Coordinates of C-alpha atoms in Angstrom, one line a residue:
Chain Z
X1 CA -17.2 11.3 12.8
X2 CA -18.4 7.7 12.6
X3 CA -19.0 5.2 15.3
X4 CA -18.3 2.5 12.7
X5 CA -16.4 -0.5 14.0
X6 CA -14.3 -1.1 11.0
X7 CA -13.6 2.5 10.0
X8 CA -10.8 4.4 11.6
X9 CA -10.7 8.0 10.8
X10 CA -7.2 9.4 11.0
X11 CA -6.2 7.8 14.3
X12 CA -6.0 4.2 13.1
X13 CA -3.2 4.7 10.6
X14 CA -0.2 2.4 11.0
X15 CA 3.4 2.9 10.1
X16 CA 2.8 0.5 7.3
X17 CA 0.1 2.7 5.8
X18 CA 2.4 5.7 6.1
X19 CA 5.5 4.2 4.7
X20 CA 3.7 2.6 1.9
X21 CA 2.4 5.9 0.7
X22 CA 5.1 8.3 1.6
X23 CA 8.0 6.2 0.3
X24 CA 6.5 4.4 -2.5
X25 CA 4.0 6.9 -3.9
X26 CA 3.6 10.6 -4.5
X27 CA 4.6 12.9 -7.3
X28 CA 8.2 12.2 -8.3
X29 CA 9.8 15.3 -9.5
X30 CA 13.2 14.2 -10.6
X31 CA 13.2 10.5 -10.9
X32 CA 16.0 8.4 -9.5
X33 CA 18.6 11.0 -8.7
X34 CA 20.0 11.7 -5.3
X35 CA 21.5 15.2 -5.9
X36 CA 20.6 18.4 -7.6
X37 CA 19.8 18.0 -11.3
X38 CA 20.8 20.1 -14.2
X39 CA 17.6 21.8 -15.5
X40 CA 15.3 22.2 -12.5
X41 CA 17.8 22.3 -9.7
X42 CA 16.2 20.3 -7.0
X43 CA 17.0 17.6 -4.6
X44 CA 15.2 14.3 -4.5
X45 CA 16.0 11.1 -3.0
X46 CA 15.9 7.6 -4.2
X47 CA 14.2 5.5 -1.6
X48 CA 14.7 1.9 -1.3
X49 CA 11.3 0.2 -1.0
X50 CA 10.7 -0.8 2.6
X51 CA 7.4 -2.4 2.0
X52 CA 7.3 -6.1 1.2
X53 CA 6.6 -7.3 -2.2
X54 CA 3.9 -9.2 -3.8
X55 CA 6.2 -12.2 -4.1
X56 CA 5.8 -12.8 -0.4
X57 CA 2.0 -13.0 -0.7
X58 CA 2.3 -15.4 -3.7
X59 CA 4.4 -17.6 -1.4
X60 CA 1.4 -17.7 0.9
X61 CA -0.9 -18.7 -2.0
X62 CA -2.7 -15.4 -2.1
X63 CA -3.3 -14.8 -5.7
X64 CA -6.7 -13.2 -6.1
X65 CA -5.2 -10.5 -8.4
X66 CA -4.4 -13.0 -11.0
X67 CA -8.1 -13.7 -11.2
X68 CA -9.1 -10.0 -11.4
X69 CA -9.5 -9.0 -15.0
X70 CA -8.9 -5.4 -14.1
X71 CA -5.5 -6.3 -12.7
X72 CA -4.5 -8.9 -15.1
X73 CA -5.8 -8.9 -18.7
X74 CA -4.6 -12.4 -19.2
X75 CA -6.2 -13.7 -16.0
X76 CA -9.4 -14.9 -17.5
X77 CA -7.9 -16.7 -20.5
X78 CA -5.3 -18.2 -18.2
X79 CA -7.9 -19.5 -15.9
X80 CA -9.9 -21.0 -18.7
X81 CA -6.8 -22.8 -20.0
X82 CA -6.0 -24.1 -16.5
X83 CA -9.5 -25.3 -16.1
X84 CA -9.4 -27.2 -19.3
X85 CA -6.0 -28.7 -18.4
X86 CA -7.3 -29.7 -15.1
X87 CA -10.4 -31.3 -16.5
X88 CA -8.3 -33.3 -19.0
X89 CA -5.9 -34.4 -16.3
X90 CA -8.8 -35.5 -14.1
X91 CA -10.3 -37.4 -16.9
X92 CA -7.0 -39.3 -17.6
X93 CA -6.4 -40.0 -13.9
X94 CA -10.0 -41.0 -13.3
X95 CA -9.2 -41.9 -9.8
X96 CA -12.1 -42.9 -7.6
X97 CA -13.1 -39.8 -5.7
X98 CA -12.4 -39.7 -2.0
X99 CA -13.9 -37.0 0.1
X100 CA -10.6 -35.8 1.4
X101 CA -8.8 -35.5 -1.9
X102 CA -11.5 -33.8 -3.9
X103 CA -10.3 -30.4 -5.0
X104 CA -13.1 -27.9 -4.8
X105 CA -13.4 -25.9 -7.9
X106 CA -12.7 -22.3 -7.1
X107 CA -14.3 -20.8 -10.2
X108 CA -17.6 -22.5 -9.8
X109 CA -17.8 -21.6 -6.2
X110 CA -16.9 -18.0 -7.0
X111 CA -19.6 -17.9 -9.6
X112 CA -22.4 -19.1 -7.4
X113 CA -23.1 -15.5 -6.7
X114 CA -24.4 -14.1 -3.5
X115 CA -23.5 -16.8 -1.1
X116 CA -19.9 -16.2 0.0
Chain F
X1 CA 52.0 22.9 1.6
X2 CA 51.8 19.3 0.4
X3 CA 49.2 18.4 -2.2
X4 CA 47.2 16.0 0.0
X5 CA 46.7 18.5 2.7
X6 CA 45.6 21.1 0.3
X7 CA 43.0 18.8 -1.1
X8 CA 41.8 17.9 2.3
X9 CA 41.4 21.5 3.2
X10 CA 39.5 22.2 0.1
X11 CA 37.1 19.4 0.6
X12 CA 36.5 20.5 4.2
X13 CA 35.7 24.0 2.9
X14 CA 33.3 22.5 0.5
X15 CA 31.6 20.5 3.3
X16 CA 31.3 23.6 5.4
X17 CA 29.7 25.4 2.5
X18 CA 27.2 22.7 2.2
X19 CA 26.5 22.7 5.9
X20 CA 25.4 26.3 5.7
X21 CA 22.9 25.6 3.0
X22 CA 19.2 25.6 3.5
X23 CA 16.7 23.8 1.4
X24 CA 13.0 24.1 1.0
X25 CA 11.1 20.9 1.7
X26 CA 8.0 20.6 -0.3
X27 CA 5.2 18.4 1.1
X28 CA 2.7 18.9 -1.7
X29 CA 0.6 21.5 -3.5
X30 CA -2.8 22.8 -2.7
X31 CA -5.2 24.8 -4.8
X32 CA -6.2 27.5 -2.3
X33 CA -4.8 29.5 0.6
X34 CA -5.1 27.5 3.8
X35 CA -4.1 28.1 7.4
X36 CA -1.1 25.9 7.8
X37 CA 0.4 28.0 10.5
X38 CA 1.6 26.4 13.7
X39 CA 2.3 23.1 12.1
X40 CA 5.8 21.8 12.8
X41 CA 7.9 20.9 9.9
X42 CA 9.7 17.7 9.2
X43 CA 12.8 18.9 11.0
X44 CA 10.8 19.6 14.2
X45 CA 12.2 23.1 14.2
X46 CA 11.0 25.2 11.3
X47 CA 7.2 25.7 10.9
X48 CA 5.2 24.9 7.8
X49 CA 4.0 27.6 5.5
X50 CA 2.5 28.2 2.2
X51 CA 4.3 29.5 -0.9
X52 CA 2.2 31.0 -3.6
X53 CA 3.2 29.8 -7.0
X54 CA 0.7 31.4 -9.4
X55 CA -2.6 29.6 -9.1
X56 CA -1.4 26.9 -6.7
X57 CA 0.3 27.0 -3.3
X58 CA 3.3 24.8 -2.2
X59 CA 3.2 23.5 1.3
X60 CA 6.8 24.0 2.5
X61 CA 9.2 24.2 5.4
X62 CA 12.8 25.1 5.5
X63 CA 15.3 22.3 6.2
X64 CA 19.0 22.0 6.8
X65 CA 20.8 20.4 3.9
X66 CA 23.3 18.9 6.3
X67 CA 20.4 16.7 7.4
X68 CA 18.3 16.4 4.3
X69 CA 20.8 17.1 1.6
X70 CA 23.2 14.8 -0.2
X71 CA 25.2 13.0 1.1
X72 CA 23.9 13.2 4.7
X73 CA 20.4 12.1 3.7
X74 CA 21.8 8.7 2.4
X75 CA 23.0 7.8 5.8
X76 CA 19.9 9.0 7.5
X77 CA 17.7 6.9 5.3
X78 CA 19.6 3.8 6.5
X79 CA 18.4 4.7 9.9
X80 CA 15.0 3.2 10.3
X81 CA 14.3 5.3 13.4
X82 CA 15.0 8.5 11.4
X83 CA 13.0 7.2 8.5
X84 CA 10.0 6.3 10.6
X85 CA 10.0 9.7 12.4
X86 CA 10.3 11.7 9.2
X87 CA 7.7 9.7 7.3
X88 CA 5.2 10.2 10.1
X89 CA 6.0 14.0 10.2
X90 CA 5.6 14.2 6.4
X91 CA 2.2 12.6 6.6
X92 CA 1.2 14.7 9.6
X93 CA 1.8 17.9 7.6
X94 CA -0.2 16.6 4.6
X95 CA -3.0 15.4 6.9
X96 CA -3.2 18.9 8.5
X97 CA -3.5 20.5 5.0
X98 CA -6.1 17.8 4.1
X99 CA -8.4 19.1 6.8
X100 CA -8.9 22.2 4.7
X101 CA -8.5 21.2 1.1
X102 CA -7.3 18.6 -1.3
X103 CA -3.5 18.0 -1.6
X104 CA -1.2 16.8 -4.3
X105 CA 1.4 14.9 -2.3
X106 CA 5.0 14.8 -3.4
X107 CA 7.4 12.0 -2.8
X108 CA 9.1 11.9 0.5
X109 CA 12.1 14.3 0.8
X110 CA 11.5 16.4 -2.3
X111 CA 13.7 19.4 -1.5
X112 CA 14.3 22.5 -3.7
X113 CA 17.2 24.8 -3.3
X114 CA 15.0 27.9 -2.8
X115 CA 11.6 29.5 -3.4
X116 CA 12.4 30.5 -6.9
X117 CA 13.0 26.9 -7.9
X118 CA 9.7 25.8 -6.4
X119 CA 8.0 28.5 -8.3
X120 CA 9.8 27.6 -11.5
X121 CA 8.6 24.0 -11.1
X122 CA 5.0 25.0 -10.3
X123 CA 4.9 27.4 -13.3
X124 CA 6.3 24.8 -15.6
X125 CA 3.8 22.2 -14.5
X126 CA 0.9 24.5 -13.9
X127 CA -1.5 22.4 -16.0
X128 CA -0.5 19.2 -14.5
X129 CA -1.1 20.5 -10.9
X130 CA -4.4 22.2 -11.6
X131 CA -5.7 19.2 -13.6
X132 CA -4.9 16.8 -10.7
X133 CA -6.5 19.2 -8.2
X134 CA -9.6 19.7 -10.2
X135 CA -10.0 15.9 -10.8
X136 CA -9.6 15.2 -7.1
X137 CA -11.9 18.0 -5.9
X138 CA -14.6 16.7 -3.6
X139 CA -13.0 13.3 -3.5
X140 CA -11.2 11.4 -0.8
X141 CA -8.8 8.5 -0.7
X142 CA -9.5 5.8 1.8
X143 CA -7.8 2.5 2.4
X144 CA -9.3 -1.0 2.8
X145 CA -7.4 -4.0 4.2
X146 CA -8.4 -7.6 4.9
X147 CA -6.3 -9.7 7.2
X148 CA -6.6 -13.3 8.3
X149 CA -5.3 -15.6 11.0
X150 CA -4.8 -18.5 8.7
X151 CA -4.4 -21.1 11.4
X152 CA -7.5 -20.4 13.3
X153 CA -9.3 -19.8 10.0
X154 CA -8.5 -23.3 8.8
X155 CA -9.4 -24.7 12.2
X156 CA -12.9 -23.2 12.0
X157 CA -13.3 -24.0 8.3
X158 CA -12.7 -27.7 8.5
X159 CA -13.7 -28.5 12.1
X160 CA -16.4 -30.9 11.2
X161 CA -14.6 -32.6 8.4
X162 CA -11.4 -33.0 10.3
X163 CA -13.2 -34.8 13.2
X164 CA -14.8 -37.2 10.7
X165 CA -11.5 -37.7 8.9
X166 CA -9.6 -38.3 12.2
X167 CA -12.1 -41.1 13.1
X168 CA -11.3 -42.7 9.7
X169 CA -7.6 -42.3 10.2
X170 CA -7.7 -44.0 13.5
X171 CA -9.0 -47.1 11.9
X172 CA -6.0 -47.2 9.5
X173 CA -2.5 -48.5 10.0
X174 CA 0.0 -46.1 11.5
X175 CA 1.9 -45.5 8.3
X176 CA -1.2 -45.0 6.2
X177 CA -2.7 -42.7 8.8
X178 CA 0.4 -40.6 8.7
X179 CA 0.2 -40.0 5.0
X180 CA -3.5 -39.5 5.2
X181 CA -3.1 -36.8 7.8
X182 CA -0.4 -35.1 5.7
X183 CA -2.7 -35.2 2.7
X184 CA -5.5 -33.8 4.7
X185 CA -3.4 -31.0 6.0
X186 CA -2.5 -30.0 2.5
X187 CA -6.1 -30.3 1.4
X188 CA -7.3 -28.1 4.2
X189 CA -4.7 -25.5 3.5
X190 CA -5.8 -25.4 -0.2
X191 CA -9.4 -25.2 0.8
X192 CA -8.7 -22.2 3.1
X193 CA -6.7 -20.4 0.5
X194 CA -9.4 -20.9 -2.1
X195 CA -12.0 -19.6 0.2
X196 CA -9.9 -16.6 1.2
X197 CA -9.3 -15.8 -2.5
X198 CA -13.0 -16.0 -3.2
X199 CA -13.8 -13.7 -0.3
X200 CA -11.2 -11.1 -1.3
X201 CA -12.5 -11.2 -4.9
X202 CA -16.0 -10.6 -3.6
X203 CA -14.8 -7.7 -1.4
X204 CA -13.1 -6.1 -4.4
X205 CA -16.3 -6.6 -6.5
X206 CA -18.4 -4.9 -3.8
X207 CA -15.9 -2.1 -3.3
X208 CA -15.9 -1.4 -7.0
X209 CA -19.6 -1.0 -6.8
X210 CA -19.7 1.5 -3.9
X211 CA -16.7 3.8 -4.6
X212 CA -15.5 5.8 -7.6
X213 CA -12.2 4.0 -8.1
X214 CA -10.4 1.1 -6.5
X215 CA -6.6 0.6 -6.8
X216 CA -5.0 -2.5 -5.3
X217 CA -1.7 -2.1 -3.5
X218 CA 1.0 -4.4 -2.5
X219 CA 0.4 -6.9 0.3
X220 CA 2.4 -5.7 3.3
X221 CA 4.6 -7.9 5.4
X222 CA 3.9 -8.4 9.1
X223 CA 7.0 -6.5 10.0
X224 CA 5.4 -3.4 8.4
X225 CA 1.8 -3.8 9.4
X226 CA 2.8 -4.7 13.0
X227 CA -0.1 -7.2 13.1
X228 CA 0.0 -10.9 14.0
X229 CA -2.3 -11.7 11.1
X230 CA -1.3 -11.9 7.4
X231 CA -2.6 -9.4 5.0
X232 CA -4.9 -10.7 2.3
X233 CA -6.0 -7.6 0.6
X234 CA -4.7 -4.0 0.5
X235 CA -6.4 -1.4 -1.6
X236 CA -7.0 2.3 -2.0
X237 CA -10.5 3.7 -2.6
X238 CA -11.5 7.0 -4.1
X239 CA -14.8 8.2 -2.8
X240 CA -17.1 11.0 -3.5
X241 CA -17.1 13.3 -0.5
X242 CA -20.7 14.2 -1.1
X243 CA -21.7 10.6 -0.6
X244 CA -19.5 9.9 2.4
X245 CA -22.3 8.7 4.6
X246 CA -23.5 6.3 2.0
X247 CA -20.0 5.0 1.6
X248 CA -19.6 4.5 5.4
X249 CA -22.9 2.6 5.6
X250 CA -22.0 0.3 2.7
X251 CA -18.6 -0.3 4.2
X252 CA -20.1 -1.2 7.5
X253 CA -22.3 -3.8 5.8
X254 CA -19.4 -5.2 3.9
X255 CA -17.2 -5.2 7.0
X256 CA -19.8 -7.2 9.0
X257 CA -20.1 -9.7 6.2
X258 CA -16.3 -10.2 5.9
X259 CA -15.9 -10.5 9.6
X260 CA -18.7 -13.1 9.8
X261 CA -16.5 -15.1 7.5
X262 CA -13.7 -15.1 10.1
X263 CA -11.5 -12.5 8.4
X264 CA -10.5 -9.1 9.7
X265 CA -11.7 -6.0 7.8
X266 CA -10.2 -2.5 8.2
X267 CA -11.0 0.8 6.6
X268 CA -9.0 3.9 7.1
X269 CA -9.2 7.5 5.9
X270 CA -9.1 10.0 4.6
X271 CA -5.6 9.9 3.2
X272 CA -3.8 12.3 0.9
X273 CA -4.7 11.0 -2.6
X274 CA -1.4 9.2 -3.1
X275 CA -3.0 6.4 -5.1
X276 CA -5.0 8.6 -7.4
X277 CA -2.7 11.4 -8.5
X278 CA -1.5 11.1 -12.0
X279 CA 2.2 11.2 -11.9
X280 CA 4.5 13.4 -14.1
X281 CA 5.5 11.8 -17.4

């Protein structure tokens, strides 16, 4: 369908993709039960989550979702607070700046628009 | 007959009774009659069929409750080989249906006792099913993932700086140089992570512009993705089927951009709309 390099139609799906959806998502009809229920007699199964959690990513320092207002309503406020704190701390420390210790400000770089 | 033996016999009878039972595995619901014939069910024996439930159809196949019923299923779920096989089959059936029409996917191993019970459920939740189906009509779920090889990413990112810094380090005493190198390593790591976070934010921003809806999912571990690289971003996209070509073009542009930054970009689809169905209350 497409000769696109990055797009895999159908064939490219991995076990991860499948497990993530099949085990973790989908309409749950009878919640957390493992045998027939009283009113609608049906069987469903509680599946333990096989997919790894967000915690693992946080360990790796991947935290973009914290900065996404759609994902975290507090993200923006938090970031602002942190920036303020950092600025204050920097002012107090007022260390002479060395090229290899300068912490690049993520916000400002993120906001420089097109160039990424 | 002593009591213990009697009890044992009784529980064996009960087990036998359970073993004879059949259940109806429901993969999902569709809004129209489709040709699902010939598709093999999750037990690799019974074939998949449609069960009419008023305005919608359940995609079903018969299963043995001595494999899929309680308590046998508990043990099977512990078996990663079984789980993998069944999860793939479940997805295969849904993907087959998806070729013809939109599907409301049910959670893995949703099994009803019989046709009447499926019907009962579908009638009871008629509005829920038809609302979901009508919302998702002419839409497709796709997935988008970004990975990185952190080590080589850092190496490329700081190549020039690290050469200069190394020259400086060589002029320092051994002890000072050691701490300087440790400090630099930390700094490079932070710089790479900042950069990666910025790129993923930009990717999300762009995706939000080119699709109807974006939902972020959990980052998957390497054990699950089967890749050497770490996952940075995992999200599901809802696209307008009528604008699929436009979507693919935009994705290609975005992919080239992300890859020019040294990250790996992957888009997959269509999927059953797992991430965009509204679940039952």
